[in-house]
Coordinates of C-alpha atoms and ligand atoms in Angstrom, one line a residue:
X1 CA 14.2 -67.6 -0.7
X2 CA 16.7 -66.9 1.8
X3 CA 18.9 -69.4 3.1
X4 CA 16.9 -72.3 1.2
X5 CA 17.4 -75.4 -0.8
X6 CA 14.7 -74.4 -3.7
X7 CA 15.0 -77.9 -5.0
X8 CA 13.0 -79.2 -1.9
X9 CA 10.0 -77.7 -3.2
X10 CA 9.9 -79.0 -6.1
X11 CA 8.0 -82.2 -4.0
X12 CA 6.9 -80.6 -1.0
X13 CA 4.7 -76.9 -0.8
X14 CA 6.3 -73.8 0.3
X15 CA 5.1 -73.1 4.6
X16 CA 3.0 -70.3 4.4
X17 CA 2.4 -68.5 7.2
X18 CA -0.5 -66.2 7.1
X19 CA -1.0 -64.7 11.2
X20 CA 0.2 -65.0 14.8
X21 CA -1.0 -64.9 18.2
X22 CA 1.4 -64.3 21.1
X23 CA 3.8 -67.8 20.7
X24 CA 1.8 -69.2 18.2
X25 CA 1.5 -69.1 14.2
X26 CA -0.4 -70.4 11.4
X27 CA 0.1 -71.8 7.8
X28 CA -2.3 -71.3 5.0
X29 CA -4.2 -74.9 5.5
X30 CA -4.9 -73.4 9.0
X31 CA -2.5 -75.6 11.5
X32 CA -0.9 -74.2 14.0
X33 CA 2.1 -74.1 15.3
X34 CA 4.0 -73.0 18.6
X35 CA 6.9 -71.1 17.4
X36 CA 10.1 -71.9 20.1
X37 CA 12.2 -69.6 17.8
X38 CA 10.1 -66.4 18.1
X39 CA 10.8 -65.9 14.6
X40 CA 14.4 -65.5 14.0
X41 CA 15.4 -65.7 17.3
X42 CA 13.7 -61.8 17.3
X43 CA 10.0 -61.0 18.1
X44 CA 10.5 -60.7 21.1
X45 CA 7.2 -59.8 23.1
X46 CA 5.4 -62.5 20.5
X47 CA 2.5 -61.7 17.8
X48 CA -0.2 -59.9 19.7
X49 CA 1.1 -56.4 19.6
X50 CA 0.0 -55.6 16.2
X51 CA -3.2 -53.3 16.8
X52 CA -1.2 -51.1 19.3
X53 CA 2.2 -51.1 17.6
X54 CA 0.1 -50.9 14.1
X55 CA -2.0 -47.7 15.9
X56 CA 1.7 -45.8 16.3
X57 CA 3.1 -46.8 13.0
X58 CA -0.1 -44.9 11.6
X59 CA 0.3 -42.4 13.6
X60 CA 3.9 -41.6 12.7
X61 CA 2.5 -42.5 8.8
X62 CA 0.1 -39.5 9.4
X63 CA 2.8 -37.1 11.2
X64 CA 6.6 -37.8 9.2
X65 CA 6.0 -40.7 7.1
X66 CA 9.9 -40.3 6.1
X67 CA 12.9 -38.3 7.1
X68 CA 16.8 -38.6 7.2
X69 CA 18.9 -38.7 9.7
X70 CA 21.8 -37.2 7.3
X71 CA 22.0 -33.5 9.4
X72 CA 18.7 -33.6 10.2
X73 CA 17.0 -35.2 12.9
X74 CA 13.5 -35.7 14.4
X75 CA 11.4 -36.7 17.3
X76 CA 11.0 -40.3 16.9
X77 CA 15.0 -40.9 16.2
X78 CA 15.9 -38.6 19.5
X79 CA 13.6 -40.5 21.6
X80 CA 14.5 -43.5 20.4
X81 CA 18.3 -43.0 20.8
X82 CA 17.7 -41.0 24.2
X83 CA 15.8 -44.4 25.2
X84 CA 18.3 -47.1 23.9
X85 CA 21.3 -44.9 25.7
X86 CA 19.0 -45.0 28.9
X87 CA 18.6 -49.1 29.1
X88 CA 22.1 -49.4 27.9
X89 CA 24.9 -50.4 30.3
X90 CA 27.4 -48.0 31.3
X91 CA 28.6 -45.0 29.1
X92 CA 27.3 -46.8 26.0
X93 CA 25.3 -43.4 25.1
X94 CA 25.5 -42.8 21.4
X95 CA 23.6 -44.2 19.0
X96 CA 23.2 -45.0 15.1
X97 CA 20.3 -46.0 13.7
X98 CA 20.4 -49.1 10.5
X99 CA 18.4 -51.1 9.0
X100 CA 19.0 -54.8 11.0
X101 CA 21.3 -57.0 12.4
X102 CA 24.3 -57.5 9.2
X103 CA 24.4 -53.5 8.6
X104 CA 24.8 -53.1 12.4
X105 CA 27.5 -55.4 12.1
X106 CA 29.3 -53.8 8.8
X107 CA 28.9 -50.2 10.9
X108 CA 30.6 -50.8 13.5
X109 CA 33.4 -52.5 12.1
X110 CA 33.5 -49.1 9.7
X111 CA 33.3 -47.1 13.1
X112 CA 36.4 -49.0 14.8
X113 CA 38.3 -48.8 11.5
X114 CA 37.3 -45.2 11.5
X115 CA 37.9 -44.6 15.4
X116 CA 41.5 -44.8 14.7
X117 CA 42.3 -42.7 12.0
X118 CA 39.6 -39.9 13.9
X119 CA 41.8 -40.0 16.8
X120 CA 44.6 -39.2 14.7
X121 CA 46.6 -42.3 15.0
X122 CA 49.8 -41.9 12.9
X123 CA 49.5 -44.0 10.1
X124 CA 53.0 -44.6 9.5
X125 CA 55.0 -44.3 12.7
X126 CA 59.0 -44.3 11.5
X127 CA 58.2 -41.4 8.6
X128 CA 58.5 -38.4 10.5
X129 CA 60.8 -36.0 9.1
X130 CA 63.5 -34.1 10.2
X131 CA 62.8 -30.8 12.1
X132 CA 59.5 -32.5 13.7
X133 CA 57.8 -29.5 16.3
X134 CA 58.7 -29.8 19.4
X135 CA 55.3 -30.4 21.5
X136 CA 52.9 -31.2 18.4
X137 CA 50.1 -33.6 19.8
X138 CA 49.6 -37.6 18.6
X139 CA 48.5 -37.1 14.9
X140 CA 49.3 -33.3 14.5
X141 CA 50.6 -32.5 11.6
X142 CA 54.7 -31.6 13.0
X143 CA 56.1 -30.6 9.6
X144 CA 54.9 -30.2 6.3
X145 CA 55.5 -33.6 5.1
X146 CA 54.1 -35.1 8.2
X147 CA 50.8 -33.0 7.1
X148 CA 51.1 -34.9 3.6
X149 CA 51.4 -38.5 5.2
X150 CA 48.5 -37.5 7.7
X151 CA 46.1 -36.3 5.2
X152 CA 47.4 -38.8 2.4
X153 CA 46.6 -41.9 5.0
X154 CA 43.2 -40.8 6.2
X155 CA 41.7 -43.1 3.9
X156 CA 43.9 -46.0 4.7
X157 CA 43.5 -47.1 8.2
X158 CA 46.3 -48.9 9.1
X159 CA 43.9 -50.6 12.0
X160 CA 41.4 -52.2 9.9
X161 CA 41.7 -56.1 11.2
X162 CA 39.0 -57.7 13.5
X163 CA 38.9 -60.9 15.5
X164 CA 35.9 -63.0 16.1
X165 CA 35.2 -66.3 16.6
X166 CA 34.8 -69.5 14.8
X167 CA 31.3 -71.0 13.9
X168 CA 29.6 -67.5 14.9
X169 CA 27.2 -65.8 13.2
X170 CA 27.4 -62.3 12.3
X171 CA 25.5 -61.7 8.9
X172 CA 25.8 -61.7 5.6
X173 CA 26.8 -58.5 3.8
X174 CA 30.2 -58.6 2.6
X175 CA 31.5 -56.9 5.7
X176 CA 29.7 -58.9 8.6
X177 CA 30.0 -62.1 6.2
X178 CA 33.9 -61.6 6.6
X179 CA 33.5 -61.1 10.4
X180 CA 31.7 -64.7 10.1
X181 CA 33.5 -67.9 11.4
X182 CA 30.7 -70.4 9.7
X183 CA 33.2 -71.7 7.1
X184 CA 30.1 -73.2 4.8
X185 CA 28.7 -69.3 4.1
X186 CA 31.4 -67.7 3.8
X187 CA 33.2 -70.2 1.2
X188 CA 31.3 -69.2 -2.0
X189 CA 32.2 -65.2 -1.8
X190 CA 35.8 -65.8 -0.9
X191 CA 38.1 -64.3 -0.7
X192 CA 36.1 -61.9 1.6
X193 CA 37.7 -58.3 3.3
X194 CA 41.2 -58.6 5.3
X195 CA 41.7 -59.9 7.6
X196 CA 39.8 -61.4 9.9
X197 CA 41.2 -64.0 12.1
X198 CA 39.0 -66.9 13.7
X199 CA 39.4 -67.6 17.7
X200 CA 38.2 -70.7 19.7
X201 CA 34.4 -70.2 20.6
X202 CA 33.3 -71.0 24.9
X203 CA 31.9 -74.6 23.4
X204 CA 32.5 -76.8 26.5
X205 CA 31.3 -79.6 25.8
X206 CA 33.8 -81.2 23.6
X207 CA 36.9 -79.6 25.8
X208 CA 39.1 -82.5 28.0
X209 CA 36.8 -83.5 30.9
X210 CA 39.5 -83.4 32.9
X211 CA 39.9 -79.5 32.2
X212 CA 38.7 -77.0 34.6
X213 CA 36.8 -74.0 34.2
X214 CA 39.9 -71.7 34.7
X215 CA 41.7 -73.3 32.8
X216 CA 39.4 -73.5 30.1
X217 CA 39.2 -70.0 30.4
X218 CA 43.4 -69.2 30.4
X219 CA 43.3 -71.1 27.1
X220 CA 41.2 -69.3 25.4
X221 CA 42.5 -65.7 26.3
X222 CA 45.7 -67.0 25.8
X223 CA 44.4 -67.9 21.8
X224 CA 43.3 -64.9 21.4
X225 CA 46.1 -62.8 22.5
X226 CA 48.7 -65.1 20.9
X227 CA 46.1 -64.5 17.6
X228 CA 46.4 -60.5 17.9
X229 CA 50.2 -60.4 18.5
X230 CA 50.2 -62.6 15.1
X231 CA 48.1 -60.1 13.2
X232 CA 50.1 -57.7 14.9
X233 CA 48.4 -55.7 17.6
X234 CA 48.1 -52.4 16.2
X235 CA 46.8 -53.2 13.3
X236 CA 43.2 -54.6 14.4
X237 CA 40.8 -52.5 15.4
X238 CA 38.3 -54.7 16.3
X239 CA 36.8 -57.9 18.5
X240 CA 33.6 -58.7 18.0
X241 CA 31.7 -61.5 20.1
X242 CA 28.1 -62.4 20.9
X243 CA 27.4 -62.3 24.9
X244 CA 26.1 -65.9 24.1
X245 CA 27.2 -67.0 21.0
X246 CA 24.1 -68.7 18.9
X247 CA 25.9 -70.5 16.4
X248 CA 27.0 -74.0 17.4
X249 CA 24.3 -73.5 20.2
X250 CA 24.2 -71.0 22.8
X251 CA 27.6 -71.4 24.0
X252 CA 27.8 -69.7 27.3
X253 CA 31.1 -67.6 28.9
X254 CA 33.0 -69.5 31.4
X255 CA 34.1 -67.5 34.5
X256 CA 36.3 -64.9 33.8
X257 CA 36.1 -64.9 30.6
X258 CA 34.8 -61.3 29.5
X259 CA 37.1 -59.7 32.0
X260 CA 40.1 -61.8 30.5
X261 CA 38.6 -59.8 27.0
X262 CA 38.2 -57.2 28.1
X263 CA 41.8 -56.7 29.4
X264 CA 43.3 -58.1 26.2
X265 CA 41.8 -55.5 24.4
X266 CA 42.5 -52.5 27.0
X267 CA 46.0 -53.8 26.9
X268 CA 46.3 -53.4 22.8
X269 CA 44.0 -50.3 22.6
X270 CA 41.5 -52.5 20.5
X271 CA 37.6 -51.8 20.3
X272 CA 35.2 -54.4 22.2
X273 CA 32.2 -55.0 20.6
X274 CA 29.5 -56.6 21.8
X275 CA 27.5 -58.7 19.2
X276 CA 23.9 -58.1 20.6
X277 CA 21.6 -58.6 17.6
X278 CA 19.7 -61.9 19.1
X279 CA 20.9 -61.5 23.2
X280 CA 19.7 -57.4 23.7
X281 CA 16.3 -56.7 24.9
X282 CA 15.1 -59.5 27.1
X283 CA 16.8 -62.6 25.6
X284 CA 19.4 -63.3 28.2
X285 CA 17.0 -62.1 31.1
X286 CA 18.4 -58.3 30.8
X287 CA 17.8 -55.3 28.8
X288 CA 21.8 -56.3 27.2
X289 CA 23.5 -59.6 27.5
X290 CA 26.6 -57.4 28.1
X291 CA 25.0 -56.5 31.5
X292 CA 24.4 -59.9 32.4
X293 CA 27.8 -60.7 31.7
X294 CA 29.6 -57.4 33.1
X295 CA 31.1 -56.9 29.4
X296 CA 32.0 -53.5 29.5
X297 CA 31.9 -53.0 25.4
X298 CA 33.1 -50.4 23.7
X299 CA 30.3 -51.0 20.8
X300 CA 27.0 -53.0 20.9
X301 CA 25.3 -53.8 17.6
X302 CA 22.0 -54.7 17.8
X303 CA 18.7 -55.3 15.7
X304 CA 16.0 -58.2 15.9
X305 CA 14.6 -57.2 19.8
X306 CA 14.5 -53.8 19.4
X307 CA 11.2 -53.8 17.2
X308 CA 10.7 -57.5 18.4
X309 CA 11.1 -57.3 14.2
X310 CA 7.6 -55.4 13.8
X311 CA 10.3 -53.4 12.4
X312 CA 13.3 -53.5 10.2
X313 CA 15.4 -51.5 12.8
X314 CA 19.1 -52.0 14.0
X315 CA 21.2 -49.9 16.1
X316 CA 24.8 -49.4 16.7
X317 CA 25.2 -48.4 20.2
X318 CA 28.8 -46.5 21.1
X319 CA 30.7 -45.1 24.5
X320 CA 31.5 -41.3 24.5
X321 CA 34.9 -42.3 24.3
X322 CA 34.4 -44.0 21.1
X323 CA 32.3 -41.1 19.5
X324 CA 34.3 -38.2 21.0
X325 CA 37.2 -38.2 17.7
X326 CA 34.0 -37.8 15.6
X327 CA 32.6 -34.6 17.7
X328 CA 35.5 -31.8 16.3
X329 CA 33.6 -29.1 14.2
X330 CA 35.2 -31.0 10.9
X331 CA 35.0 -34.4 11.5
X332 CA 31.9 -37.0 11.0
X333 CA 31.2 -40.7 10.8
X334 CA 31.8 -41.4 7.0
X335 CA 29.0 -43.5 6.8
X336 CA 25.5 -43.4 6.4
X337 CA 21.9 -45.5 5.0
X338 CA 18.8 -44.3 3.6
X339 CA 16.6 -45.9 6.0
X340 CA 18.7 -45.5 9.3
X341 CA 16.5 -44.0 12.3
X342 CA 13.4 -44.3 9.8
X343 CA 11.0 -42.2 11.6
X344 CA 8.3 -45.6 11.2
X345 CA 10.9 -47.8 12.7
X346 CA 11.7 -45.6 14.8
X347 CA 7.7 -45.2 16.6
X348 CA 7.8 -48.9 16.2
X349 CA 10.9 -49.5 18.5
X350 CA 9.5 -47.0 20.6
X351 CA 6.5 -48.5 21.3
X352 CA 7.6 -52.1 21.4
X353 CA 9.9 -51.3 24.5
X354 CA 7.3 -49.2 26.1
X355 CA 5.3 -52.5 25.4
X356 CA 8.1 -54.5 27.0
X357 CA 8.2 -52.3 30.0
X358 CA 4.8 -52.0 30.4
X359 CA 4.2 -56.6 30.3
X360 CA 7.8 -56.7 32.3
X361 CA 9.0 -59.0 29.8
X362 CA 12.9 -58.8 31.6
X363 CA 11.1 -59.7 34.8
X364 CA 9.4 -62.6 33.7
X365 CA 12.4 -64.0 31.9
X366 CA 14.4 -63.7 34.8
X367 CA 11.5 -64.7 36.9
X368 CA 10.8 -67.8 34.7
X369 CA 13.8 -69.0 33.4
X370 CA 15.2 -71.4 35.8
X371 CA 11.5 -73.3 35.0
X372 CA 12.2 -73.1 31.0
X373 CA 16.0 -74.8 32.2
X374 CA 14.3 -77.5 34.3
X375 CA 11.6 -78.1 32.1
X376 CA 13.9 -78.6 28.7
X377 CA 16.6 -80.8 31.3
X378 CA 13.7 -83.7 31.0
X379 CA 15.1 -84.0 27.1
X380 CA 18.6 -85.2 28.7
X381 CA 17.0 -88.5 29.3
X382 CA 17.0 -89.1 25.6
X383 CA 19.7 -91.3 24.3
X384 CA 20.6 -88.4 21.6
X385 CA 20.3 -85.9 23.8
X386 CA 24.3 -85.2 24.8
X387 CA 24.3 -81.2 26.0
X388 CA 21.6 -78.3 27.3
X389 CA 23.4 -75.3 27.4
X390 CA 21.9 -71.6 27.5
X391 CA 20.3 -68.7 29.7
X392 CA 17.4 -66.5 30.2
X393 CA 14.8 -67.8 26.9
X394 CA 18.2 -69.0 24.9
X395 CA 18.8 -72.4 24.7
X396 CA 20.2 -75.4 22.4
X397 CA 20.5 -79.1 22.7
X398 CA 23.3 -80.6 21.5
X399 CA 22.7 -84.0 19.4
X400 CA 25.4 -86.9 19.4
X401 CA 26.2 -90.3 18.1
X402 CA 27.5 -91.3 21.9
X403 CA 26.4 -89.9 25.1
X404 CA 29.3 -91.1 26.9
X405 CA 31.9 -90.6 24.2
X406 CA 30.0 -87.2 22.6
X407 CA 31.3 -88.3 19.5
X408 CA 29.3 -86.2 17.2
X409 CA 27.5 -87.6 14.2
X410 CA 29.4 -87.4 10.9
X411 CA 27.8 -84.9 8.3
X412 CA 25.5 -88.1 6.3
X413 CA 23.9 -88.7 9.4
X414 CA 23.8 -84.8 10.4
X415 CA 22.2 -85.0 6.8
X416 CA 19.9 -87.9 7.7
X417 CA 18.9 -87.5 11.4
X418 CA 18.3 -83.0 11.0
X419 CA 17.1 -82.6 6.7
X420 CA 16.1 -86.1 6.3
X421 CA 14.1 -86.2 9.6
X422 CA 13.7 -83.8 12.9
X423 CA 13.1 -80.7 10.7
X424 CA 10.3 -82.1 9.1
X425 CA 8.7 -84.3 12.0
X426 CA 8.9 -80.8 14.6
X427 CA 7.4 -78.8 11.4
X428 CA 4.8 -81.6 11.5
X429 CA 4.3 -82.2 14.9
X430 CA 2.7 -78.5 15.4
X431 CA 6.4 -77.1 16.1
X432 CA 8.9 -74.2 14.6
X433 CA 12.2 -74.1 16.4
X434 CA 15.6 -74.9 14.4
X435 CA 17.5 -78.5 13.6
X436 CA 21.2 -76.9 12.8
X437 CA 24.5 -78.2 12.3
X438 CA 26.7 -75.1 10.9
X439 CA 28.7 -76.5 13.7
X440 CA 28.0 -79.7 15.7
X441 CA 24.4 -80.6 15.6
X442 CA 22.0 -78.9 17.4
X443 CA 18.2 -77.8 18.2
X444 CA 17.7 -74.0 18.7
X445 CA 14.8 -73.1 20.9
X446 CA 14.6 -69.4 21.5
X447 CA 10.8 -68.8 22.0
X448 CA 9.2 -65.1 22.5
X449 CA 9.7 -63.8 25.5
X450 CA 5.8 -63.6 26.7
X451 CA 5.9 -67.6 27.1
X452 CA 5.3 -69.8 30.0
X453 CA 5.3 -72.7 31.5
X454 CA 2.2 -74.2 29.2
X455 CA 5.0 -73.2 26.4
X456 CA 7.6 -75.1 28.2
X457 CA 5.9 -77.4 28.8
X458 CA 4.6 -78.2 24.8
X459 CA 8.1 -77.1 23.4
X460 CA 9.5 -80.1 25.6
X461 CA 6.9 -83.1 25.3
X462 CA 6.8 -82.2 21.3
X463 CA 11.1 -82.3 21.6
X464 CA 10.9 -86.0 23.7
X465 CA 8.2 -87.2 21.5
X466 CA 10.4 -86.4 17.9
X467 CA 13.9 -86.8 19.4
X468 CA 13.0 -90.5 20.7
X469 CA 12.2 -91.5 17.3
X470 CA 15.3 -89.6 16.3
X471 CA 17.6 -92.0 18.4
X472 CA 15.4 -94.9 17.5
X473 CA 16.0 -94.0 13.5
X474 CA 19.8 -93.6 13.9
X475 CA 20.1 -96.9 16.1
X476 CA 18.2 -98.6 13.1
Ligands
PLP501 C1 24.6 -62.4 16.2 C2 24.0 -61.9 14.9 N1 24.6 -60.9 14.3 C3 24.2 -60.4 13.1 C4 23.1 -61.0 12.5 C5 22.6 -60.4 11.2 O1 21.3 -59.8 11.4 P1 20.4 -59.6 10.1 O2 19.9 -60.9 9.7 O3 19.3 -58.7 10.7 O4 21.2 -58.9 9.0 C6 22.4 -62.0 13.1 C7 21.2 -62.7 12.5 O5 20.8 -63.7 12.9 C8 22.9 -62.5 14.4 O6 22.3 -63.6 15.0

């Protein structure tokens, strides 16, 4: 099993879960359970959907039950791109179609590294020889020799680095596991693709009280320029950032913060992407966390929400300004997957954001979630209760030894109060959400996006009820 201690199961049974109804599941013994993690953070308009979005897989099935999108293309892939582009912000209007979140992840990096040498970035500025044409363009071949060094370095892009940022998330294939900052995961499969350098994450909560937003903010731009002119600036290629980053528990942008980003990376010529594979499609309250959070990415990658994961469907989303080196009569994206812009997937995508448009799940995010805020604020009462930090249906609850100190708990009582207690007493207690400490400890509650205030309301008297005994337990 995926991400799971085998051994545990030795003493306790497997969880199978055998159906689902819009926020609810249930196991094989027949108890329910509210799920305040819609999944993995990914099905997104909850479990009910499965006659209608089941009627249009079938469909497809009957019409194209396969085709490529290597040369060829067809209907469902068009509309589906055409339809991504449309809800995307700006002149984010090219698409690629993968198989989920990590392979998003590992294609874009391939499509920055890939960007450069397209655009005909000289590989090895300082080699040109004598006798150079006068007038030849950036990357035109100005002698014979030049043409040698050009074609020999096509296949070594000399901008291949990428920033991100510690304790985040960002997949597991060798790629997006090197893109990682969760030092835990990526330890066993070192030493993982250079290089990829680690920058502060917008946690808050354990910066100097005394330290104002801005200045919060200066320090952390100023990290990661100061990490880019270390790497040296025109060798990375890439940045790549959640909106909200999940990891460590929804830890939010201060002010400023994207446009401080976004600058850095106009000022070195380096891609922006935007890491939307949990916060795209509803999440945050928008159809893109980057247009909540005026972003302005040069790449989005994106998965889970765009099926709600009826689907195994993921989608790199790319300016024309990114895309336009790769539009010359001879050049392509080097890069391709079996199953990207599977015409099945593709129907399925398709009709879960018709479905999305047609319930106005953005509307009732936005709508609802200062409730969901309020409601989950009742938990601060709670002596372990140090931090609620999120937006739209995206929240965590940061756990600590001392409220007023937030000294965090060290990793045997992580081990006690999340393994050796909260995971199993939610799990028991009629509740799936996630107890995780690949940073500081915290609870992940991300339900689907069709909940309400009943939801709210259940997801936070279950929380008070378990997380009292918690504090009682690690008082003891
Ligand atoms: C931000 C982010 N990026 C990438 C991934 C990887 O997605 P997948 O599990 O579909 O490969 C995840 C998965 O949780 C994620 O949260």
């Amino acid at each position: 099993m995926h991400f799971t201690r085998m051994g545990e199961y030795d003493v306790a049974d497997v969880p199978i879960i055998v159906r689902g109804d819009g926020c609810y599941l249930e196991d094989a013994n027949g108890k329910r359970y509210l799920d305040a993690l819609a999944g993995l953070f990914s099905v997104n308009i909850g479990y009910s959907f499965g006659e209608e979005i089941g009627q249009a897989a079938l469909d497809q099935m009957r019409e194209l039950p396969f085709y490529t999108n290597w040369s060829y293309a067809h209907p469902r892939a068009i509309e589906l791109a055409a339809e991504v582009a449309s809800l995307a912000p700006g002149d984010l209007n090219r698409v690629f179609f993968c198989s989920g979140g990590s392979e998003a992840v590992e294609s874009a990096w391939k499509l920055a590294r890939q960007y450069y040498v397209a655009r005909g970035e000289k590989q090895f500025r300082g080699l040109v020889t004598p006798g150079a044409r006068a007038g030849a363009q950036d990357g035109e071949a100005e002698t014979m020799h030049d043409a040698i060094v050009v074609a020999a370095t096509a296949h070594a892009p000399r901008r291949y680095k990428a920033v991100a940022r510690h304790i985040a998330y960002h997949g597991t294939t060798l790629g997006a596991l090197s893109i990682n900052g969760i030092p835990a995961i990526r330890a066993p499969f070192e030493p993982l693709i250079p290089e990829v350098r680690h920058v502060s994450n917008t946690n808050r909560y354990h910066r100097p009280p005394e330290e104002s937003e801005a200045q919060f903010t200066q320090f952390l731009l100023d990290e990661l320029e100061q990490a880019i002119l270390a790497m040296g600036p025109d060798t990375v290629c890439l940045v790549h950032m959640e909106p909200v980053q999940n990891a460590g528990g929804c830890f939010t942008p201060p002010e400023g913060y994207w446009r401080g980003v976004r600058e850095i990376c106009d000022r070195y010529d380096i891609l922006l992407s935007a890491d939307e594979v949990i916060t795209a499609f509803g999440r945050l309250g928008y159809w893109f966390g980057s247009e909540r959070y005026d972003i302005r990415p040069d790449i989005i990658t994106s998965a889970k929400g765009l099926s709600s994961s009826y689907a195994s469907i993921g989608a790199v989303i790319a300016t024309d300004r990114v895309m336009e080196p790769f539009m010359g009569a001879t050049s392509m994206f080097s890069h391709g997957i079996t199953f990207g812009g599977h015409p099945v997937m593709c129907a399925i995508a398709l009709k879960n954001i018709e479905i999305m448009k047609r319930e106005g799940i953005i509307e009732h995010v936005r709508a609802k979630e200062d409730a969901f805020r309020s409601t989950l604020a009742q938990l601060l009462d709670i002596p372990i209760v140090g931090d609620l930090r999120g937006t739209g249906f995206f929240y965590a609850i940061e756990l600590v030894k001392d409220k007023d100190t937030r000294e965090t708990f060290s990793d045997e009582e992580c081990e006690k109060l999340l393994r050796g207690f909260l995971s199993n007493a939610l799990f028991d207690a009629g509740m799936i959400c996630r107890a995780d400490d690949r940073g500081d400890p915290v609870i992940q509650i991300s339900p689907p996006l069709v909940a309400g205030q009943a939801e709210f309301d259940e997801i936070t008297s279950i929380l008070g009820d378990v997380l009292t005994r918690g504090s009682a337990l690690m008082r003891a």
